[in-house]
PDB file of C-alpha atoms and ligand atoms in Angstrom:
ATOM      1  CA  MET A   1      21.383  -8.084 -14.779  1.00 97.00           C
ATOM      2  CA  ARG A   2      20.633  -5.887 -11.758  1.00 98.00           C
ATOM      3  CA  ILE A   3      17.485  -3.783 -12.107  1.00 98.00           C
ATOM      4  CA  LEU A   4      16.233  -0.995  -9.824  1.00 98.00           C
ATOM      5  CA  MET A   5      12.687   0.398 -10.126  1.00 99.00           C
ATOM      6  CA  VAL A   6      12.304   3.994  -8.918  1.00 99.00           C
ATOM      7  CA  CYS A   7       9.328   6.291  -8.215  1.00 98.00           C
ATOM      8  CA  LEU A   8       8.694   9.152  -5.777  1.00 98.00           C
ATOM      9  CA  GLY A   9       7.442   7.458  -2.600  1.00 98.00           C
ATOM     10  CA  ASN A  10       8.416   3.794  -3.205  1.00 98.00           C
ATOM     11  CA  ILE A  11       4.965   2.786  -1.949  1.00 98.00           C
ATOM     12  CA  CYS A  12       2.850   2.640  -5.143  1.00 98.00           C
ATOM     13  CA  ARG A  13       4.442   2.317  -8.570  1.00 98.00           C
ATOM     14  CA  SER A  14       8.008   1.098  -7.975  1.00 98.00           C
ATOM     15  CA  PRO A  15       7.161  -1.632  -5.419  1.00 98.00           C
ATOM     16  CA  LEU A  16       4.559  -2.905  -7.905  1.00 98.00           C
ATOM     17  CA  ALA A  17       7.112  -2.879 -10.735  1.00 98.00           C
ATOM     18  CA  ASP A  18       9.588  -4.599  -8.387  1.00 98.00           C
ATOM     19  CA  GLY A  19       7.111  -7.337  -7.359  1.00 98.00           C
ATOM     20  CA  VAL A  20       5.748  -7.947 -10.855  1.00 98.00           C
ATOM     21  CA  LEU A  21       9.190  -8.157 -12.482  1.00 98.00           C
ATOM     22  CA  ARG A  22      10.555 -10.276  -9.617  1.00 98.00           C
ATOM     23  CA  GLN A  23       7.780 -12.843 -10.128  1.00 98.00           C
ATOM     24  CA  LYS A  24       8.369 -13.019 -13.902  1.00 98.00           C
ATOM     25  CA  VAL A  25      12.127 -13.333 -13.413  1.00 98.00           C
ATOM     26  CA  GLU A  26      11.592 -16.238 -10.997  1.00 97.00           C
ATOM     27  CA  GLN A  27       9.063 -17.937 -13.287  1.00 97.00           C
ATOM     28  CA  ARG A  28      11.501 -17.759 -16.197  1.00 95.00           C
ATOM     29  CA  GLY A  29      14.497 -18.869 -14.154  1.00 95.00           C
ATOM     30  CA  LEU A  30      16.439 -15.701 -14.965  1.00 96.00           C
ATOM     31  CA  LEU A  31      19.301 -14.872 -12.577  1.00 94.00           C
ATOM     32  CA  TRP A  32      18.441 -11.208 -12.296  1.00 97.00           C
ATOM     33  CA  GLU A  33      18.471  -9.040  -9.186  1.00 98.00           C
ATOM     34  CA  VAL A  34      15.411  -6.776  -8.796  1.00 98.00           C
ATOM     35  CA  ASP A  35      14.852  -4.017  -6.229  1.00 98.00           C
ATOM     36  CA  SER A  36      13.040  -0.684  -5.855  1.00 98.00           C
ATOM     37  CA  ALA A  37      13.503   2.719  -4.192  1.00 98.00           C
ATOM     38  CA  GLY A  38      11.906   6.173  -3.993  1.00 98.00           C
ATOM     39  CA  THR A  39      13.541   9.538  -4.572  1.00 98.00           C
ATOM     40  CA  ALA A  40      11.683  11.017  -1.561  1.00 98.00           C
ATOM     41  CA  ASN A  41      12.169  10.179   2.111  1.00 98.00           C
ATOM     42  CA  TYR A  42       8.474  10.421   3.089  1.00 96.00           C
ATOM     43  CA  HIS A  43       7.745   6.702   3.467  1.00 98.00           C
ATOM     44  CA  ILE A  44      11.048   5.035   4.404  1.00 98.00           C
ATOM     45  CA  GLY A  45      10.444   1.685   6.132  1.00 98.00           C
ATOM     46  CA  GLU A  46       6.751   1.532   5.232  1.00 98.00           C
ATOM     47  CA  PRO A  47       5.020  -1.298   3.346  1.00 98.00           C
ATOM     48  CA  PRO A  48       3.448  -0.465  -0.025  1.00 98.00           C
ATOM     49  CA  ASP A  49       0.183   1.490  -0.127  1.00 98.00           C
ATOM     50  CA  GLU A  50      -2.720  -0.777   0.931  1.00 98.00           C
ATOM     51  CA  ARG A  51      -4.546  -0.070  -2.336  1.00 98.00           C
ATOM     52  CA  MET A  52      -1.546  -1.226  -4.384  1.00 98.00           C
ATOM     53  CA  ILE A  53      -1.088  -4.325  -2.208  1.00 98.00           C
ATOM     54  CA  LYS A  54      -4.750  -5.249  -2.905  1.00 98.00           C
ATOM     55  CA  THR A  55      -4.507  -4.514  -6.636  1.00 98.00           C
ATOM     56  CA  ALA A  56      -1.420  -6.724  -6.922  1.00 98.00           C
ATOM     57  CA  GLN A  57      -2.975  -9.455  -4.779  1.00 98.00           C
ATOM     58  CA  GLY A  58      -5.983  -9.538  -7.126  1.00 98.00           C
ATOM     59  CA  ARG A  59      -3.599 -10.347  -9.972  1.00 98.00           C
ATOM     60  CA  GLY A  60      -1.608 -12.941  -8.038  1.00 98.00           C
ATOM     61  CA  VAL A  61       1.408 -10.871  -6.984  1.00 98.00           C
ATOM     62  CA  ASP A  62       2.383 -10.427  -3.317  1.00 98.00           C
ATOM     63  CA  ILE A  63       4.107  -7.105  -2.636  1.00 98.00           C
ATOM     64  CA  SER A  64       3.040  -6.812   1.013  1.00 98.00           C
ATOM     65  CA  TRP A  65       6.485  -7.756   2.351  1.00 98.00           C
ATOM     66  CA  LEU A  66       8.386  -4.989   0.503  1.00 98.00           C
ATOM     67  CA  ARG A  67       9.559  -1.955   2.537  1.00 98.00           C
ATOM     68  CA  ALA A  68      10.224   1.531   1.184  1.00 98.00           C
ATOM     69  CA  ARG A  69      13.748   2.882   0.994  1.00 98.00           C
ATOM     70  CA  GLN A  70      15.230   6.041  -0.456  1.00 98.00           C
ATOM     71  CA  PHE A  71      17.264   6.058  -3.658  1.00 98.00           C
ATOM     72  CA  SER A  72      20.903   6.910  -2.984  1.00 98.00           C
ATOM     73  CA  GLN A  73      23.964   7.730  -5.038  1.00 98.00           C
ATOM     74  CA  GLN A  74      25.406   4.248  -4.324  1.00 98.00           C
ATOM     75  CA  ASP A  75      22.533   2.738  -6.298  1.00 98.00           C
ATOM     76  CA  PHE A  76      24.249   3.877  -9.506  1.00 98.00           C
ATOM     77  CA  LYS A  77      27.032   1.415  -8.693  1.00 98.00           C
ATOM     78  CA  GLY A  78      24.750  -1.333  -7.360  1.00 98.00           C
ATOM     79  CA  PHE A  79      22.552  -1.645 -10.461  1.00 98.00           C
ATOM     80  CA  ASP A  80      22.975  -2.010 -14.226  1.00 98.00           C
ATOM     81  CA  ARG A  81      19.681  -0.367 -15.130  1.00 98.00           C
ATOM     82  CA  ILE A  82      17.615   2.172 -13.205  1.00 98.00           C
ATOM     83  CA  TYR A  83      13.998   2.435 -14.347  1.00 98.00           C
ATOM     84  CA  VAL A  84      12.084   5.570 -13.369  1.00 98.00           C
ATOM     85  CA  MET A  85       8.295   5.840 -13.622  1.00 98.00           C
ATOM     86  CA  ASP A  86       8.061   9.465 -14.776  1.00 98.00           C
ATOM     87  CA  ARG A  87      10.145  12.385 -15.972  1.00 98.00           C
ATOM     88  CA  SER A  88      10.125  14.020 -12.555  1.00 98.00           C
ATOM     89  CA  ASN A  89      11.659  10.859 -11.027  1.00 98.00           C
ATOM     90  CA  ARG A  90      14.245  10.919 -13.801  1.00 98.00           C
ATOM     91  CA  SER A  91      15.249  14.484 -13.091  1.00 98.00           C
ATOM     92  CA  ASN A  92      15.490  13.741  -9.330  1.00 98.00           C
ATOM     93  CA  VAL A  93      17.724  10.729  -9.987  1.00 98.00           C
ATOM     94  CA  LEU A  94      19.937  12.527 -12.515  1.00 98.00           C
ATOM     95  CA  LYS A  95      20.495  15.394 -10.055  1.00 98.00           C
ATOM     96  CA  LEU A  96      22.508  12.952  -7.911  1.00 98.00           C
ATOM     97  CA  THR A  97      25.299  12.289 -10.408  1.00 98.00           C
ATOM     98  CA  ASN A  98      27.442  13.965 -13.029  1.00 97.00           C
ATOM     99  CA  GLU A  99      29.087  10.746 -14.211  1.00 98.00           C
ATOM    100  CA  GLU A 100      28.129   9.792 -17.747  1.00 98.00           C
ATOM    101  CA  ASP A 101      28.305   6.044 -16.928  1.00 98.00           C
ATOM    102  CA  ASP A 102      25.716   6.572 -14.182  1.00 98.00           C
ATOM    103  CA  ARG A 103      23.432   8.767 -16.263  1.00 98.00           C
ATOM    104  CA  GLN A 104      23.288   6.216 -19.069  1.00 98.00           C
ATOM    105  CA  LYS A 105      21.807   3.649 -16.687  1.00 98.00           C
ATOM    106  CA  VAL A 106      18.615   5.700 -16.249  1.00 98.00           C
ATOM    107  CA  TYR A 107      15.570   4.812 -18.394  1.00 98.00           C
ATOM    108  CA  LEU A 108      11.839   5.461 -18.302  1.00 98.00           C
ATOM    109  CA  LEU A 109      10.125   2.117 -17.653  1.00 98.00           C
ATOM    110  CA  LEU A 110       7.659   2.742 -20.491  1.00 98.00           C
ATOM    111  CA  ASP A 111      10.520   3.159 -23.004  1.00 98.00           C
ATOM    112  CA  HIS A 112      10.264  -0.608 -23.586  1.00 96.00           C
ATOM    113  CA  LEU A 113       6.555  -0.354 -24.363  1.00 96.00           C
ATOM    114  CA  TYR A 114       6.404   3.016 -26.155  1.00 97.00           C
ATOM    115  CA  PRO A 115       9.934   3.673 -27.463  1.00 96.00           C
ATOM    116  CA  GLY A 116      10.803   7.307 -28.027  1.00 95.00           C
ATOM    117  CA  GLU A 117       7.581   8.686 -26.561  1.00 97.00           C
ATOM    118  CA  ALA A 118       8.891   9.580 -23.065  1.00 96.00           C
ATOM    119  CA  ALA A 119       5.662   8.047 -21.714  1.00 98.00           C
ATOM    120  CA  GLU A 120       5.054   8.011 -17.955  1.00 98.00           C
ATOM    121  CA  VAL A 121       3.461   5.664 -15.420  1.00 98.00           C
ATOM    122  CA  PRO A 122       0.969   8.088 -13.799  1.00 98.00           C
ATOM    123  CA  ASP A 123       1.120   8.551 -10.030  1.00 97.00           C
ATOM    124  CA  PRO A 124      -2.033   6.824  -8.666  1.00 97.00           C
ATOM    125  CA  TYR A 125      -1.611   8.137  -5.091  1.00 97.00           C
ATOM    126  CA  TYR A 126      -4.500  10.615  -5.304  1.00 96.00           C
ATOM    127  CA  GLY A 127      -6.490   8.445  -7.709  1.00 96.00           C
ATOM    128  CA  ASN A 128      -9.176   5.759  -7.457  1.00 97.00           C
ATOM    129  CA  SER A 129      -9.131   1.982  -7.893  1.00 96.00           C
ATOM    130  CA  GLU A 130      -9.359   2.323 -11.681  1.00 97.00           C
ATOM    131  CA  ASP A 131      -6.165   4.353 -11.619  1.00 98.00           C
ATOM    132  CA  PHE A 132      -4.453   1.611  -9.613  1.00 98.00           C
ATOM    133  CA  ASP A 133      -5.703  -1.003 -12.087  1.00 98.00           C
ATOM    134  CA  ARG A 134      -4.452   1.061 -15.010  1.00 98.00           C
ATOM    135  CA  VAL A 135      -1.003   1.317 -13.387  1.00 98.00           C
ATOM    136  CA  TYR A 136      -0.964  -2.461 -12.924  1.00 98.00           C
ATOM    137  CA  THR A 137      -1.742  -3.084 -16.596  1.00 98.00           C
ATOM    138  CA  LEU A 138       0.918  -0.616 -17.765  1.00 98.00           C
ATOM    139  CA  ILE A 139       3.565  -2.134 -15.498  1.00 98.00           C
ATOM    140  CA  ASP A 140       2.577  -5.678 -16.481  1.00 98.00           C
ATOM    141  CA  GLU A 141       2.955  -4.866 -20.181  1.00 98.00           C
ATOM    142  CA  ALA A 142       6.131  -2.839 -19.688  1.00 98.00           C
ATOM    143  CA  THR A 143       7.855  -5.607 -17.704  1.00 98.00           C
ATOM    144  CA  ASN A 144       6.928  -8.164 -20.389  1.00 98.00           C
ATOM    145  CA  ALA A 145       8.538  -5.894 -22.984  1.00 97.00           C
ATOM    146  CA  LEU A 146      11.569  -5.306 -20.734  1.00 98.00           C
ATOM    147  CA  ILE A 147      12.203  -9.052 -20.332  1.00 97.00           C
ATOM    148  CA  LYS A 148      11.772  -9.627 -24.048  1.00 95.00           C
ATOM    149  CA  ASP A 149      14.206  -6.824 -24.897  1.00 96.00           C
ATOM    150  CA  LEU A 150      16.851  -7.721 -22.297  1.00 95.00           C
ATOM    151  CA  SER A 151      16.798 -11.508 -22.390  1.00 88.00           C
ATOM    152  CA  TYR A 152      17.279 -11.734 -26.154  1.00 71.00           C
ATOM    153  CA  GLU A 153      14.473 -14.244 -26.513  1.00 54.00           C
ATOM    154  CA  PRO A 154      13.356 -14.838 -30.114  1.00 53.00           C
TER     155      PRO A 154
HETATM  156  P1  4NP B 201       4.672   6.483  -5.726  1.00 75.98           P
HETATM  157  O1  4NP B 201       3.377   7.291  -5.285  1.00 75.98           O
HETATM  158  O2  4NP B 201       5.697   7.510  -6.109  1.00 75.98           O
HETATM  159  O3  4NP B 201       4.177   5.705  -6.896  1.00 75.98           O
HETATM  160  O4  4NP B 201       5.075   5.638  -4.547  1.00 75.98           O
HETATM  161  C1  4NP B 201       3.410   8.283  -4.299  1.00 75.98           C
HETATM  162  C2  4NP B 201       3.373   7.927  -2.983  1.00 75.98           C
HETATM  163  C3  4NP B 201       3.373   8.898  -2.002  1.00 75.98           C
HETATM  164  C4  4NP B 201       3.425  10.225  -2.357  1.00 75.98           C
HETATM  165  C5  4NP B 201       3.470  10.587  -3.688  1.00 75.98           C
HETATM  166  C6  4NP B 201       3.479   9.601  -4.659  1.00 75.98           C
HETATM  167  N1  4NP B 201       3.386  11.210  -1.360  1.00 75.98           N
HETATM  168  O5  4NP B 201       3.345  12.408  -1.706  1.00 75.98           O
HETATM  169  O6  4NP B 201       3.425  10.887  -0.162  1.00 75.98           O
END
């Protein structure tokens, strides 16, 4: 399984989802590939937002070493599942392909937690530390549900 987490800047939500899922995959001994990217080019090469690094650190996850990159059309071929954080990310990603096989790889991350609700991970960039904490909790729960759904555990 090759999983790509996608948000707008690749400095807040998707690096967190990347780091949190990566740690769970390692702890469970799953042979999955996990990565993240942003649809925008604003922050290419930058580490995650300092506030998100600290939030993750407080919960035992190190994301400080990740570096932002931009989502590209090749990512449709490089990954089995592309998880977007919100509907705007989804529309940006879908704009890059007309192939049905590619389009079917795109899911909202919260689909595993709240099926059928088109729920979004809110952008915490202009928020406070509570907003960052809330994003952590959502992503923690969503990645638990993702692993349960995709690893066919009882
Ligand atoms: P992210 O958050 O998409 O979760 O990484 C954002 C980061 C930066 C910006 C917007 C959202 N920005 O406008 O620079």
